[in-house]
Structures are given as C-alpha cells and as structure tokens.
mmCIF file with all atom_site columns, C-alpha atoms in Angstrom:
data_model
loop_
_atom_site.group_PDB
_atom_site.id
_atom_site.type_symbol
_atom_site.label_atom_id
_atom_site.label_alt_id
_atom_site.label_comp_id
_atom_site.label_asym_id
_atom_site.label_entity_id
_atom_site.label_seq_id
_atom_site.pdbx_PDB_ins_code
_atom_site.Cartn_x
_atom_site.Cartn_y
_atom_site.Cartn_z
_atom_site.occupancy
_atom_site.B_iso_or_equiv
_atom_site.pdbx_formal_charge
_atom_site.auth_seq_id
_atom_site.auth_comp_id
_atom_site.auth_asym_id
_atom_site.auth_atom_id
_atom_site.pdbx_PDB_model_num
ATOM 1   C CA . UNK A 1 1   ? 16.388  -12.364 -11.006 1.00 47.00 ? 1   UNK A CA 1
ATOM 2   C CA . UNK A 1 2   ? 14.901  -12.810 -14.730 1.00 60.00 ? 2   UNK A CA 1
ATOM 3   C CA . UNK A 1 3   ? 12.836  -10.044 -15.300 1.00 72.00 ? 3   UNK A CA 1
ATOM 4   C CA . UNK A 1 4   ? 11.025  -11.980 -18.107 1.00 94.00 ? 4   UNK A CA 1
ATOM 5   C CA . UNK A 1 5   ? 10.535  -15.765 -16.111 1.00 97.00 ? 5   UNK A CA 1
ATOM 6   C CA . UNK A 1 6   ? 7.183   -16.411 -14.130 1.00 98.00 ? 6   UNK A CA 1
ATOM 7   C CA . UNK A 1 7   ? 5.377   -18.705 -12.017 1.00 98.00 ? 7   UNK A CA 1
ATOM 8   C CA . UNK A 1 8   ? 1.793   -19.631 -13.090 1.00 98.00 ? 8   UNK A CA 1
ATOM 9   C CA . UNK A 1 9   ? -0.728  -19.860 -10.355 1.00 98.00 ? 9   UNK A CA 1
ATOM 10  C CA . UNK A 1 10  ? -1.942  -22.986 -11.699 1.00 97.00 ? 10  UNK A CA 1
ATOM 11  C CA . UNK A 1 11  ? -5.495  -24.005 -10.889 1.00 95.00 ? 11  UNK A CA 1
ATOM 12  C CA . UNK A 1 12  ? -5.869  -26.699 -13.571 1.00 96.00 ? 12  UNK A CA 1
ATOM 13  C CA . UNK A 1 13  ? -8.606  -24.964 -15.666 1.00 96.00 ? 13  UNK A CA 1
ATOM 14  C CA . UNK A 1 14  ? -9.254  -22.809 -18.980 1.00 97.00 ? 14  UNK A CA 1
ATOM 15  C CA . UNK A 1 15  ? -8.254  -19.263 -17.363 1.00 96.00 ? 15  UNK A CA 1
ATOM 16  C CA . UNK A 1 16  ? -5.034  -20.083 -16.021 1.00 97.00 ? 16  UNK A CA 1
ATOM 17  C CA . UNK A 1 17  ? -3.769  -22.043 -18.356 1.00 98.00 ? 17  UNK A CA 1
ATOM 18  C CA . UNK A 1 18  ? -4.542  -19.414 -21.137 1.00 98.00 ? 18  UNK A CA 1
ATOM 19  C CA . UNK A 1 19  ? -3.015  -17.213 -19.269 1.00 98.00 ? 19  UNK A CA 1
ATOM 20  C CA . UNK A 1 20  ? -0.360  -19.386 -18.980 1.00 98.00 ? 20  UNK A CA 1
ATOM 21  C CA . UNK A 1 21  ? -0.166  -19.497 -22.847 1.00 97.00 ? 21  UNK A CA 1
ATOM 22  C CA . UNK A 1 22  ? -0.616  -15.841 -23.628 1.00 97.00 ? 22  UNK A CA 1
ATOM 23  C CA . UNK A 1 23  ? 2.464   -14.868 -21.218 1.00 98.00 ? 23  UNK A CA 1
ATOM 24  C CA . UNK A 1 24  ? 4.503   -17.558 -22.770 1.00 97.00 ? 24  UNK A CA 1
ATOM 25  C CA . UNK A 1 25  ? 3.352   -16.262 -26.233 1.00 96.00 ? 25  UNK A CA 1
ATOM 26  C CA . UNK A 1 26  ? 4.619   -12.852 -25.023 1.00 96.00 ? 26  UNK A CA 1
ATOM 27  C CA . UNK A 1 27  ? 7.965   -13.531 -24.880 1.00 95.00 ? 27  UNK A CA 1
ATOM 28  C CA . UNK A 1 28  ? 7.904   -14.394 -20.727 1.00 97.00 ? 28  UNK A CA 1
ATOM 29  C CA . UNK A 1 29  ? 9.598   -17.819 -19.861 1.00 97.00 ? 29  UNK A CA 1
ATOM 30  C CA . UNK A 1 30  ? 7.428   -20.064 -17.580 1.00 98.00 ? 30  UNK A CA 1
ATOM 31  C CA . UNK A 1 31  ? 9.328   -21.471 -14.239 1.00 98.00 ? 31  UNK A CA 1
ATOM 32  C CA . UNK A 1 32  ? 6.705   -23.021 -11.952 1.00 98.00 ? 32  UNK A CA 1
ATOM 33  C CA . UNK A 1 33  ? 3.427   -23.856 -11.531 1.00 98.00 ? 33  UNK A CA 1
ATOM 34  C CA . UNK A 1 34  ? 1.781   -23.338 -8.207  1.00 98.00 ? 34  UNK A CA 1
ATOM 35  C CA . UNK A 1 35  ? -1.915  -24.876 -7.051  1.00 97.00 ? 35  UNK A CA 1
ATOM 36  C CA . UNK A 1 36  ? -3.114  -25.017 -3.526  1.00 95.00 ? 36  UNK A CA 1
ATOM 37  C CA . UNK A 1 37  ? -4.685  -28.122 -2.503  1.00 95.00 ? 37  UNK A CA 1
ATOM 38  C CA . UNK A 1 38  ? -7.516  -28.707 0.220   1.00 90.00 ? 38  UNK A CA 1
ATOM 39  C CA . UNK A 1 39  ? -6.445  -29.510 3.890   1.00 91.00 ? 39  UNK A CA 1
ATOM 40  C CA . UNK A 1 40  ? -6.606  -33.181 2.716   1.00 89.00 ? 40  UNK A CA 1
ATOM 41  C CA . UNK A 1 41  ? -3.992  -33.134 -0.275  1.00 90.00 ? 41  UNK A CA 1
ATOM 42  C CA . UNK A 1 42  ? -5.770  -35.297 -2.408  1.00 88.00 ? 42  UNK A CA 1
ATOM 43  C CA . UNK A 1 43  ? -7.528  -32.730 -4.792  1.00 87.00 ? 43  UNK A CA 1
ATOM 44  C CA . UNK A 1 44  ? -7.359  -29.082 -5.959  1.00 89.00 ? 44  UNK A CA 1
ATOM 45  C CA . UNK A 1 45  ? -8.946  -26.283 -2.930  1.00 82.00 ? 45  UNK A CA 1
ATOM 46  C CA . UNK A 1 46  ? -10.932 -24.479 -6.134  1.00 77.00 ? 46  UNK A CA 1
ATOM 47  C CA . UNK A 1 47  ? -11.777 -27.001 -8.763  1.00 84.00 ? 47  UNK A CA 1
ATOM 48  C CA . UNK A 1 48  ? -11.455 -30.310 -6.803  1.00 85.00 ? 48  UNK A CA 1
ATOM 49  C CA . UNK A 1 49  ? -9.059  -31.816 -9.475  1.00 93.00 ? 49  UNK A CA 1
ATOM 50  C CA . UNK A 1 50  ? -6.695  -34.989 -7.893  1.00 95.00 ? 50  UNK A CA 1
ATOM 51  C CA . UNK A 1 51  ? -3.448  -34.121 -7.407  1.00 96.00 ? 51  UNK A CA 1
ATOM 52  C CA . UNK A 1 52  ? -2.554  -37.043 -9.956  1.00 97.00 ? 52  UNK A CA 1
ATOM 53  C CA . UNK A 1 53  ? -4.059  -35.143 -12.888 1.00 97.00 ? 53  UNK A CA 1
ATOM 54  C CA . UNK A 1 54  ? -2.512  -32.039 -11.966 1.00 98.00 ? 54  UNK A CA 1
ATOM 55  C CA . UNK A 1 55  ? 1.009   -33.074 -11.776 1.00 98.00 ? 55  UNK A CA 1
ATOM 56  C CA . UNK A 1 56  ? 0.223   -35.088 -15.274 1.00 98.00 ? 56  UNK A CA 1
ATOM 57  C CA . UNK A 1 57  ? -0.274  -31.275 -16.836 1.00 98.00 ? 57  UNK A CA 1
ATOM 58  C CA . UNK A 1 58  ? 3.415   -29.908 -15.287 1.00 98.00 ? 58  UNK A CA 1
ATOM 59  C CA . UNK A 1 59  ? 4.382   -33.084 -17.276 1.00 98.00 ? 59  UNK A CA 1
ATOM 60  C CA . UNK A 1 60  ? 3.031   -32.128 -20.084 1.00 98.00 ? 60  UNK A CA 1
ATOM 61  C CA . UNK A 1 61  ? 4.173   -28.914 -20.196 1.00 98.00 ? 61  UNK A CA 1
ATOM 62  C CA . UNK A 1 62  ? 7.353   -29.926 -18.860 1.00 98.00 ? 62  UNK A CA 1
ATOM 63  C CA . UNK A 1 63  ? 7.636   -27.944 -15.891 1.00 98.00 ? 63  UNK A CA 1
ATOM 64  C CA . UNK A 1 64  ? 7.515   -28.521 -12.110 1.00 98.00 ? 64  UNK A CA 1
ATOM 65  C CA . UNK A 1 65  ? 4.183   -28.149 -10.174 1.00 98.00 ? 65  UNK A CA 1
ATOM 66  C CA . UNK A 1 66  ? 4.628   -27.120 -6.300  1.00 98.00 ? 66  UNK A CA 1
ATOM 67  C CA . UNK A 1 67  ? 1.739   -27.922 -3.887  1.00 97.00 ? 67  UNK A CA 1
ATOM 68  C CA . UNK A 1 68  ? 0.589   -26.992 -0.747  1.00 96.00 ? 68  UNK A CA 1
ATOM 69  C CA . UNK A 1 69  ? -2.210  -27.883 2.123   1.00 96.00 ? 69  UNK A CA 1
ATOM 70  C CA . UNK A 1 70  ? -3.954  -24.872 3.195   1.00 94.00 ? 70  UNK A CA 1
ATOM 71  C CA . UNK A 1 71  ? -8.007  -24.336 4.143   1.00 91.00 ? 71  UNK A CA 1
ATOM 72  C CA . UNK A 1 72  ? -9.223  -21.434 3.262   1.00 89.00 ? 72  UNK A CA 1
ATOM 73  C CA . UNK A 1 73  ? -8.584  -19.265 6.814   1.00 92.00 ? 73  UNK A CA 1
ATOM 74  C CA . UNK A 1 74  ? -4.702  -20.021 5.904   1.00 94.00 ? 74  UNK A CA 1
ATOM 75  C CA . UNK A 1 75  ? -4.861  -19.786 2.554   1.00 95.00 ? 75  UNK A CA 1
ATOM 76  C CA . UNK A 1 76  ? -3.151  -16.109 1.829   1.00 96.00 ? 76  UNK A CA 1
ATOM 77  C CA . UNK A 1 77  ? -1.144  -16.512 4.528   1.00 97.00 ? 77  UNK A CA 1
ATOM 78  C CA . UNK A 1 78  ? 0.574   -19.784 3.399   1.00 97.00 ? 78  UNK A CA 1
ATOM 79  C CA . UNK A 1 79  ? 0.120   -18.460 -0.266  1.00 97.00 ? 79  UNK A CA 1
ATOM 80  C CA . UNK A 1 80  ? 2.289   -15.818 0.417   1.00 98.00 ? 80  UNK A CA 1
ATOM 81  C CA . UNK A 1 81  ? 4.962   -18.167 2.137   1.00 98.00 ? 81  UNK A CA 1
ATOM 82  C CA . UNK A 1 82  ? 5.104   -20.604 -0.494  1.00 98.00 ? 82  UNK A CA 1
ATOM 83  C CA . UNK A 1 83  ? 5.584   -17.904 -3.272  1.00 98.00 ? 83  UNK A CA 1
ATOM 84  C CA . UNK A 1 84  ? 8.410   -16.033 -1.541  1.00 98.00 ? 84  UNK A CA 1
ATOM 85  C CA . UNK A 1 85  ? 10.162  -19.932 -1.055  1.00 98.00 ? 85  UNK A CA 1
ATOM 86  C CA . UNK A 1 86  ? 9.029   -20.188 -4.930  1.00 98.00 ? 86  UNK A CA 1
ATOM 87  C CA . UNK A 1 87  ? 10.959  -16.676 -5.899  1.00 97.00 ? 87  UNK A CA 1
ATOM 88  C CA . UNK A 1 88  ? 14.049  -17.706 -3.705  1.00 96.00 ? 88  UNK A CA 1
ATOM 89  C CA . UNK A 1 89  ? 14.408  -21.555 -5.519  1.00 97.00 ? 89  UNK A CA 1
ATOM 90  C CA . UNK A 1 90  ? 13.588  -20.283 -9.112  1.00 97.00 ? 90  UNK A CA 1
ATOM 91  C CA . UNK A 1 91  ? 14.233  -16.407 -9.205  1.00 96.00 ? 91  UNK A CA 1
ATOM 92  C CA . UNK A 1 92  ? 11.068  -15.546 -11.274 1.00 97.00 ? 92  UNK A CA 1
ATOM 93  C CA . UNK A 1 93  ? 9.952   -11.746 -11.721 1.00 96.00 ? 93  UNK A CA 1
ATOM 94  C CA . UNK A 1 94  ? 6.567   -12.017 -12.405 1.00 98.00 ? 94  UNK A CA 1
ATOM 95  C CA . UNK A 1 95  ? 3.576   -14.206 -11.092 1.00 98.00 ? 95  UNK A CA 1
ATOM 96  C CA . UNK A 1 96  ? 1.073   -14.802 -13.664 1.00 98.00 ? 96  UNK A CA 1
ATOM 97  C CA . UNK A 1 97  ? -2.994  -15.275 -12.618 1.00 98.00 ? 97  UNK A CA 1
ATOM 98  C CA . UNK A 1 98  ? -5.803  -15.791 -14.920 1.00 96.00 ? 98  UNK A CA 1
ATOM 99  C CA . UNK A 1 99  ? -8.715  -13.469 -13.663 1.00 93.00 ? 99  UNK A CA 1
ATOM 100 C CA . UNK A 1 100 ? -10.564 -11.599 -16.044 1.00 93.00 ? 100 UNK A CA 1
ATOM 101 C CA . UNK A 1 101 ? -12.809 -8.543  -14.085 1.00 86.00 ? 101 UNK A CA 1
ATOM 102 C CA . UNK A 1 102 ? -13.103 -9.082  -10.502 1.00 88.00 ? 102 UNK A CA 1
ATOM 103 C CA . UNK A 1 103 ? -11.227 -6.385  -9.242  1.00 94.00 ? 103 UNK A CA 1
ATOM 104 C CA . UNK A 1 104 ? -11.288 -7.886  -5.136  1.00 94.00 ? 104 UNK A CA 1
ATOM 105 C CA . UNK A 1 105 ? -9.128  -10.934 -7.268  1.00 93.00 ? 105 UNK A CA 1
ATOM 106 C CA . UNK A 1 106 ? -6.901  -8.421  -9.271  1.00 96.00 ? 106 UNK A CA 1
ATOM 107 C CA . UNK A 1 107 ? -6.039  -7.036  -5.829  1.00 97.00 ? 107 UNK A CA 1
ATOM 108 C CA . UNK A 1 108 ? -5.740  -9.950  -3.912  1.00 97.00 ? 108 UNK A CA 1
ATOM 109 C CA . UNK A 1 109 ? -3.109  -11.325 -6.661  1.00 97.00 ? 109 UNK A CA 1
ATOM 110 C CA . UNK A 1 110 ? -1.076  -8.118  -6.430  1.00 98.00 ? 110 UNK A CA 1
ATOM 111 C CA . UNK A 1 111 ? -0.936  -7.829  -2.979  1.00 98.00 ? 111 UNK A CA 1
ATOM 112 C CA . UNK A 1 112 ? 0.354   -11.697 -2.498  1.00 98.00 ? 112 UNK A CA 1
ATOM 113 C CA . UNK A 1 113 ? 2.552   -10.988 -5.625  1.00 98.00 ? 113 UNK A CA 1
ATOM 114 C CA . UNK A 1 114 ? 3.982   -7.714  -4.154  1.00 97.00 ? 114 UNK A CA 1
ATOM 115 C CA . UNK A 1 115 ? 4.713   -9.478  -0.212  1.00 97.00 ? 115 UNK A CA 1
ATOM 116 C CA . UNK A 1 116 ? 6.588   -11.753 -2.441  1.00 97.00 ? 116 UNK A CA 1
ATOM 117 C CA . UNK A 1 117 ? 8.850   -9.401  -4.345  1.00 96.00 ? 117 UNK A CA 1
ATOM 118 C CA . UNK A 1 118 ? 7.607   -10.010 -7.876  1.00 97.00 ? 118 UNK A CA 1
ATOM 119 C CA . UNK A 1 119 ? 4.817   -8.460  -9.894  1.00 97.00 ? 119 UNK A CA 1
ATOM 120 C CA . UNK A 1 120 ? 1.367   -9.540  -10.767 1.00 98.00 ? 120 UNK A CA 1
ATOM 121 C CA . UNK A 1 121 ? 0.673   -9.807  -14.574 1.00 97.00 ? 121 UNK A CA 1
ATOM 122 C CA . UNK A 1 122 ? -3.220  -10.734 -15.739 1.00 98.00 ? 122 UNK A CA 1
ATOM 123 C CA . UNK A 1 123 ? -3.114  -11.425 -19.114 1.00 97.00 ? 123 UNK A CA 1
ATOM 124 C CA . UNK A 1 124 ? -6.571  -11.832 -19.440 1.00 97.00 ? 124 UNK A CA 1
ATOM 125 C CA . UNK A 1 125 ? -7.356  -8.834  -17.951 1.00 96.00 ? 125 UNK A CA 1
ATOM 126 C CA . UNK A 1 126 ? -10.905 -6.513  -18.867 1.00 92.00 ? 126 UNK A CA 1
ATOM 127 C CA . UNK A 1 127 ? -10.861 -9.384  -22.040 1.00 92.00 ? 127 UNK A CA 1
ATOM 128 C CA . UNK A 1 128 ? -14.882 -9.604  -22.926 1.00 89.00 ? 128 UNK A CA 1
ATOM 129 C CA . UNK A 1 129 ? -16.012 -13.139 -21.581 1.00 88.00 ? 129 UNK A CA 1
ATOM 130 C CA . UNK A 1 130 ? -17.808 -14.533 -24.460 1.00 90.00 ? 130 UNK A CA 1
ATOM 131 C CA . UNK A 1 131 ? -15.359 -13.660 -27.061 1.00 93.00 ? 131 UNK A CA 1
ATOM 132 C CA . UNK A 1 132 ? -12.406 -14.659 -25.023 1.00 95.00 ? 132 UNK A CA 1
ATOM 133 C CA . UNK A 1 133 ? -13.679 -18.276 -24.393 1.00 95.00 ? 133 UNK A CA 1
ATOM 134 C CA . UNK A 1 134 ? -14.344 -18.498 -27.986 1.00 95.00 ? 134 UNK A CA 1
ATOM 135 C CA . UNK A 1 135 ? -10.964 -17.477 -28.349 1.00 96.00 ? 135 UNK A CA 1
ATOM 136 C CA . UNK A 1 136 ? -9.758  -20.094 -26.114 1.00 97.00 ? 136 UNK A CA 1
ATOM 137 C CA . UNK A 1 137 ? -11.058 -22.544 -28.101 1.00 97.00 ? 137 UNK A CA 1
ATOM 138 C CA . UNK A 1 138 ? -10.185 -21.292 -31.131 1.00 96.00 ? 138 UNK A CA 1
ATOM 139 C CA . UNK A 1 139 ? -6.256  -21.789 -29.722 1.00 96.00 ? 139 UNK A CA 1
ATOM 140 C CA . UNK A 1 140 ? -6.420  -25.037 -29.088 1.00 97.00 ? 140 UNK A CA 1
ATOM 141 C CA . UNK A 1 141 ? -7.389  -25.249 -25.530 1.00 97.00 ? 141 UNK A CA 1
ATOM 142 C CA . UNK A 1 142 ? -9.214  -28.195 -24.715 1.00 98.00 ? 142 UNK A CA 1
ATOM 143 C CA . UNK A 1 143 ? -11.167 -28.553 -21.345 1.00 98.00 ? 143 UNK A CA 1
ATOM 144 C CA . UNK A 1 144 ? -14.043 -30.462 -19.824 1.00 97.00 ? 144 UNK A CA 1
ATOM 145 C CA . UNK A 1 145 ? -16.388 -29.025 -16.862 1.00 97.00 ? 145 UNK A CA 1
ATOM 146 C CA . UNK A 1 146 ? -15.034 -30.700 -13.430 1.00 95.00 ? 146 UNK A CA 1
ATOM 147 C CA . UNK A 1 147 ? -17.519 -28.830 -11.074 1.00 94.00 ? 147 UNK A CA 1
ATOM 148 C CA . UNK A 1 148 ? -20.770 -26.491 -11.561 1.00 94.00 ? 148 UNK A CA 1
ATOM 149 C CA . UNK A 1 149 ? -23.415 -25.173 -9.378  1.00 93.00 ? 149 UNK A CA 1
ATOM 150 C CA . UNK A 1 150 ? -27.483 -26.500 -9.414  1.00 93.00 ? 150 UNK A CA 1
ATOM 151 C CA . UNK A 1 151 ? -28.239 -23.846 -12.169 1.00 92.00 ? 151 UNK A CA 1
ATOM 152 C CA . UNK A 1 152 ? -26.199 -26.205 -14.703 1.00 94.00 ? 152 UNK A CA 1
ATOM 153 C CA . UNK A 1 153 ? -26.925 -29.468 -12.444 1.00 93.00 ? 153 UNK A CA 1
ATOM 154 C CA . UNK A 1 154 ? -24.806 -32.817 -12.735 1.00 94.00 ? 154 UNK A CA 1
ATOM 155 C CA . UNK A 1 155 ? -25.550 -33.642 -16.522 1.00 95.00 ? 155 UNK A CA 1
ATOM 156 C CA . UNK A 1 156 ? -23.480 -30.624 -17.487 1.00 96.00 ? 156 UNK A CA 1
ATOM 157 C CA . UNK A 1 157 ? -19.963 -32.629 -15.875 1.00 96.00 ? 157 UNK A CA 1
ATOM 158 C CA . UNK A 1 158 ? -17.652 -33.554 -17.913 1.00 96.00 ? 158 UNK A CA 1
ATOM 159 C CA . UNK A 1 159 ? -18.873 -31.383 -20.353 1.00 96.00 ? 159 UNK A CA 1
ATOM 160 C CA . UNK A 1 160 ? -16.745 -30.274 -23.161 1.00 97.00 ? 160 UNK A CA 1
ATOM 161 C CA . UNK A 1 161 ? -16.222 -26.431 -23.453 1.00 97.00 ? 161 UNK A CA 1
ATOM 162 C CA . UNK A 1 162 ? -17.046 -25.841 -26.887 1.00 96.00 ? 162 UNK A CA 1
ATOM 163 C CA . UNK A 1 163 ? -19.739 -23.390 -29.130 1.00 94.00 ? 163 UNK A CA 1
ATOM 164 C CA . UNK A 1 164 ? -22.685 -25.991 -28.538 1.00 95.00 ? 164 UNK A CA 1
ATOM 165 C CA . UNK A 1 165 ? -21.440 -26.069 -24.818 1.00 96.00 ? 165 UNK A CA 1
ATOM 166 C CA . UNK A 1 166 ? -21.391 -22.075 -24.753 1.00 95.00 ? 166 UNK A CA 1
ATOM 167 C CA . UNK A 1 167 ? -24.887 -21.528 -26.882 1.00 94.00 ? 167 UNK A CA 1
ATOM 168 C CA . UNK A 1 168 ? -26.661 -23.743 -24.321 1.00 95.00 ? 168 UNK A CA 1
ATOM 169 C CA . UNK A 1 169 ? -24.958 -21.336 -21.229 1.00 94.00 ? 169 UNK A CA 1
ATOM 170 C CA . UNK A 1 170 ? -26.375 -18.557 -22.730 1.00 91.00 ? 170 UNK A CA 1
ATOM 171 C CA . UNK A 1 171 ? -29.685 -19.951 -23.257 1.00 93.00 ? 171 UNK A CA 1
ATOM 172 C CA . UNK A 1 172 ? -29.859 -20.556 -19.445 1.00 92.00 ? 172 UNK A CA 1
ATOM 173 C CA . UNK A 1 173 ? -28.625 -17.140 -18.580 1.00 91.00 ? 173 UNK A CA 1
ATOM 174 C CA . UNK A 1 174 ? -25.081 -18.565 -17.496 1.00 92.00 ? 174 UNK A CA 1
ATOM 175 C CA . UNK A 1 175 ? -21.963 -17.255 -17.947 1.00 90.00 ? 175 UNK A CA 1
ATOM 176 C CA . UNK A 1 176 ? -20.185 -18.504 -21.040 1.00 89.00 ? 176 UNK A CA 1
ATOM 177 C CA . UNK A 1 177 ? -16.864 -18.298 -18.790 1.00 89.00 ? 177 UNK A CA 1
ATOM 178 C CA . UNK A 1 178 ? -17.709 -19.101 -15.578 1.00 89.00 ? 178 UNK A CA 1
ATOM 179 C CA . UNK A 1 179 ? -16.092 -16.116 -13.974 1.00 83.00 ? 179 UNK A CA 1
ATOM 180 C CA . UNK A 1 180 ? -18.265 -15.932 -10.931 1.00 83.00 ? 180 UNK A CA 1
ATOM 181 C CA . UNK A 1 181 ? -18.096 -19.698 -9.933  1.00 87.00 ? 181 UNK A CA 1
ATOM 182 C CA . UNK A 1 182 ? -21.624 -21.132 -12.182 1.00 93.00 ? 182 UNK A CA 1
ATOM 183 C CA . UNK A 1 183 ? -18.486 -24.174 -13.277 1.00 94.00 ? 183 UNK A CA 1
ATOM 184 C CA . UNK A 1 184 ? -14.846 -25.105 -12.973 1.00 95.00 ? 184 UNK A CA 1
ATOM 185 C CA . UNK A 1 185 ? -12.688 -26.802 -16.008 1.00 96.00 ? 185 UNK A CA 1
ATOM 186 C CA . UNK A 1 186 ? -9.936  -29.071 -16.328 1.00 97.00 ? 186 UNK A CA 1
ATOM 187 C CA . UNK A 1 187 ? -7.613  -28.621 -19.559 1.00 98.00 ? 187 UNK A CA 1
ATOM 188 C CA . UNK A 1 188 ? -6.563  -31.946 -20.765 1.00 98.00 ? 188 UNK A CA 1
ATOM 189 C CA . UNK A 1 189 ? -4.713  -30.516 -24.352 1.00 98.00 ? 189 UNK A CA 1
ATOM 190 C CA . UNK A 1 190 ? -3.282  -27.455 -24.884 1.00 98.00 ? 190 UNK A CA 1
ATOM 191 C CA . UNK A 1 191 ? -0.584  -26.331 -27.950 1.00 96.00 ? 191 UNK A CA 1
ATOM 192 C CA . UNK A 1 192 ? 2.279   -26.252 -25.441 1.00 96.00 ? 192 UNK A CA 1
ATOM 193 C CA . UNK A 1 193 ? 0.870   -29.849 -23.734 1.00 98.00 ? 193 UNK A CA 1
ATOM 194 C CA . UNK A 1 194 ? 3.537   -32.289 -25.086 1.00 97.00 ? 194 UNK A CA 1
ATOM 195 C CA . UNK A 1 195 ? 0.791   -34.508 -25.199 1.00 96.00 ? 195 UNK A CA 1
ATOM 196 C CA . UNK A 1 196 ? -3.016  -34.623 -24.249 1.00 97.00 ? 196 UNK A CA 1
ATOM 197 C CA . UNK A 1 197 ? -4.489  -36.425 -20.893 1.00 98.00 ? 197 UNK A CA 1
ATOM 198 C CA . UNK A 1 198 ? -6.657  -39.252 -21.444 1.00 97.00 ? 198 UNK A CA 1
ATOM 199 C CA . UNK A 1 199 ? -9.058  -38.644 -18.498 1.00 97.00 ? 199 UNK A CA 1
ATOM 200 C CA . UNK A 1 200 ? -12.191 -40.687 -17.412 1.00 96.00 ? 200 UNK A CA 1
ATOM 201 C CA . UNK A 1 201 ? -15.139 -38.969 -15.371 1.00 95.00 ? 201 UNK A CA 1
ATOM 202 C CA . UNK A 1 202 ? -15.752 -42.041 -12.871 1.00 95.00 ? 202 UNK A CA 1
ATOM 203 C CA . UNK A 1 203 ? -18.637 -40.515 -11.181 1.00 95.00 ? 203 UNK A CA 1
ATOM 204 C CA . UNK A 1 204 ? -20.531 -37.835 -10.019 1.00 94.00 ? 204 UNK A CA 1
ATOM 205 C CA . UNK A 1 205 ? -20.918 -36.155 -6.237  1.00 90.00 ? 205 UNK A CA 1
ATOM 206 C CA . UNK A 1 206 ? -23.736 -33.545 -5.369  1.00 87.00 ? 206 UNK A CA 1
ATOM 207 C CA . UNK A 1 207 ? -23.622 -31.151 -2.278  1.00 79.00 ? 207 UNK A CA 1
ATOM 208 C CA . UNK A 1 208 ? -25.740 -28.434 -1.076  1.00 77.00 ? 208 UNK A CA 1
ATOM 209 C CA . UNK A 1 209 ? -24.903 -26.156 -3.417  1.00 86.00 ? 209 UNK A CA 1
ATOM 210 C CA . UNK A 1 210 ? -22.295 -27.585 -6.032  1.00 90.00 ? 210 UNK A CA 1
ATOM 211 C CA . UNK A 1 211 ? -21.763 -30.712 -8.242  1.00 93.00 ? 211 UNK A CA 1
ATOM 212 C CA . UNK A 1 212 ? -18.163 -32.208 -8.343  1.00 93.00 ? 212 UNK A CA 1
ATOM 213 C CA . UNK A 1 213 ? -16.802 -35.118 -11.274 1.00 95.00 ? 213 UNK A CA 1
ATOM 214 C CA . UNK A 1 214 ? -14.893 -38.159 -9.559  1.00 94.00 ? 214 UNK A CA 1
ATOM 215 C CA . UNK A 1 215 ? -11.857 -38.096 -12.099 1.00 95.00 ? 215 UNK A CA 1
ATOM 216 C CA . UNK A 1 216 ? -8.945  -40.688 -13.280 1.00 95.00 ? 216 UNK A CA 1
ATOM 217 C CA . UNK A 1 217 ? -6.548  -40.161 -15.098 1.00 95.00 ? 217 UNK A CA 1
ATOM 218 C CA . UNK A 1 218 ? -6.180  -43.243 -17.665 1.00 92.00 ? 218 UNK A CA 1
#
C-alpha cells in the first residue's frame, strides 16, 4: 500500500474537488475518483450531474472515475463495498472527502473509510465557510450552481460561484457555501483540469422542494 495515494470521493462540485486539490497540493498522489449515481445511472445521487460530464472531469484530470447504482437505503452499504474493491485494484491509503463542519458527515466518512482499511482525510475541515469559498475562487476553481432549494429559486441555476454570486447569498441569509444543501455546483476548470468543460444548461426542472439544471456537455 502507498501510504501517501488516495481516492477522492468525487461528487462533481466545489468541496470535493478542492479537496481534491489541497491533498494533491500536500504532497498525496490522487488514484481514483469515486461518485455514486442514482438507482437509474444516468446522473449523480447528490448533485444530479450526467454521468457524461462527470467522466469528462476524470479526463481532465487524467484519472479514472468508478461508478456505482445505489438509492439511498443501500447507499453505505454498497459504499463500503465498492471502496474496499477500490483499495484492493489501486492500493490507496487514504480516502479523501470534502466536508467542512458537519460532524454526523465527518463520522460517516471515517467509519466507511475505516471498514475499508484506509483512513479518512478532510482537508477542508473546521475551514470558515465564507473565507474558504473565497479562497476557492481565488485558486482557480471554477463552478456553476447545478441544483438549489426554493430560497434561491430557478434563476439562481447555472449560476457562476463568484463574489457577486456570494454578496447576493448573504443578502438573502444563505450560505455562501452551501454546506447544508441551500445549492449544489459543478466545477468545469480547475488548475489541475487539463482543460476546461464547455457545458450548456439546457433547461430547468422544479420539484417540491428543489430546482435541478438539465446539463450537456458541448
């Protein structure tokens, strides 16, 4: 096993992928990437991003991206499976996660991490939210809102994350980084992106609660 290799749990968005970025930055050598999809296969279970535009970002970082199927009642259970069959194929030590303070996520990530013989690393971790999307941006990561709740409404889709984009969050009373669900991202550049994804928002779908961009990759 490399001590210093990791798999990224790869959900397509801003937190992961910085994460992603500050654990390569620190000297730990990337592997895999690893995103569930919904029962369907077709998109992303968190962010609803097709699984076209994910496997574009493995090729732009130049790294394999593993899927699998799972609704949410199997979801730690196959999670687990897939990232012990993960360890075995690319002998990884670490698994790398992008939460910043919800602890019930910290020790959900360890406790998959630690069925699967490796160990958890957050390197995001207790980061203040504000300044650490700032910092985001100020690193080159580029992302676009793929999903938000009613408080932000449809209009805010496809949305780039930037200072305007963050003043007008705080005006509302929303979290600049989206930690507790208000929106979801997709990164389309990033400085270790080879290149940057052309993506088109298509359309817009509203449910109850949520508002989801129809997405293509151009």
């Amino acid at each position: 096993m490399q001590t210093k290799t990791f798999l990224c749990s790869w959900s397509g968005g801003k937190d992961s992928c910085y994460a992603f970025h500050k654990a390569a930055n620190s000297g730990f050598k990337p592997t895999v990437l690893l995103n569930v999809l919904n029962e369907h296969g077709d998109r992303s279970r968190s962010h609803g991003i097709p699984k076209e535009i994910l496997e574009a970002q493995g090729e732009a970082l130049g790294l394999p991206i593993h899927f699998f199927e799972s609704t949410w009642d199997d979801y730690e259970r196959l999670y687990i499976e897939n990232l012990k069959s993960l360890q075995q194929s690319y002998g990884f030590g670490h698994s790398v996660f992008g939460d910043i303070d919800i602890e019930s996520h910290r020790a959900w990530e360890e406790k998959v991490s630690k069925a699967a013989g490796v160990s958890a690393i957050l390197p995001l971790w207790q980061e203040s939210r504000t300044p650490l999307v700032i910092e985001m941006i100020q690193n080159g990561i580029e992302a676009i809102i793929t999903s938000c709740n009613q408080v932000l409404g449809p209009d805010f889709l496809g949305r780039k994350i930037d200072a305007q984009l963050l003043k007008e969050l705080e005006e509302i009373g929303v979290d600049p980084c989206g930690e507790n669900g208000e929106y979801h991202t997709l990164v389309i550049n990033a400085p270790l992106f080879c290149k940057p994804l052309d993506i088109r928002v298509m359309g817009k779908e509203k449910s109850t609660n949520y508002n989801f961009a129809t997405l293509e990759l151009v």
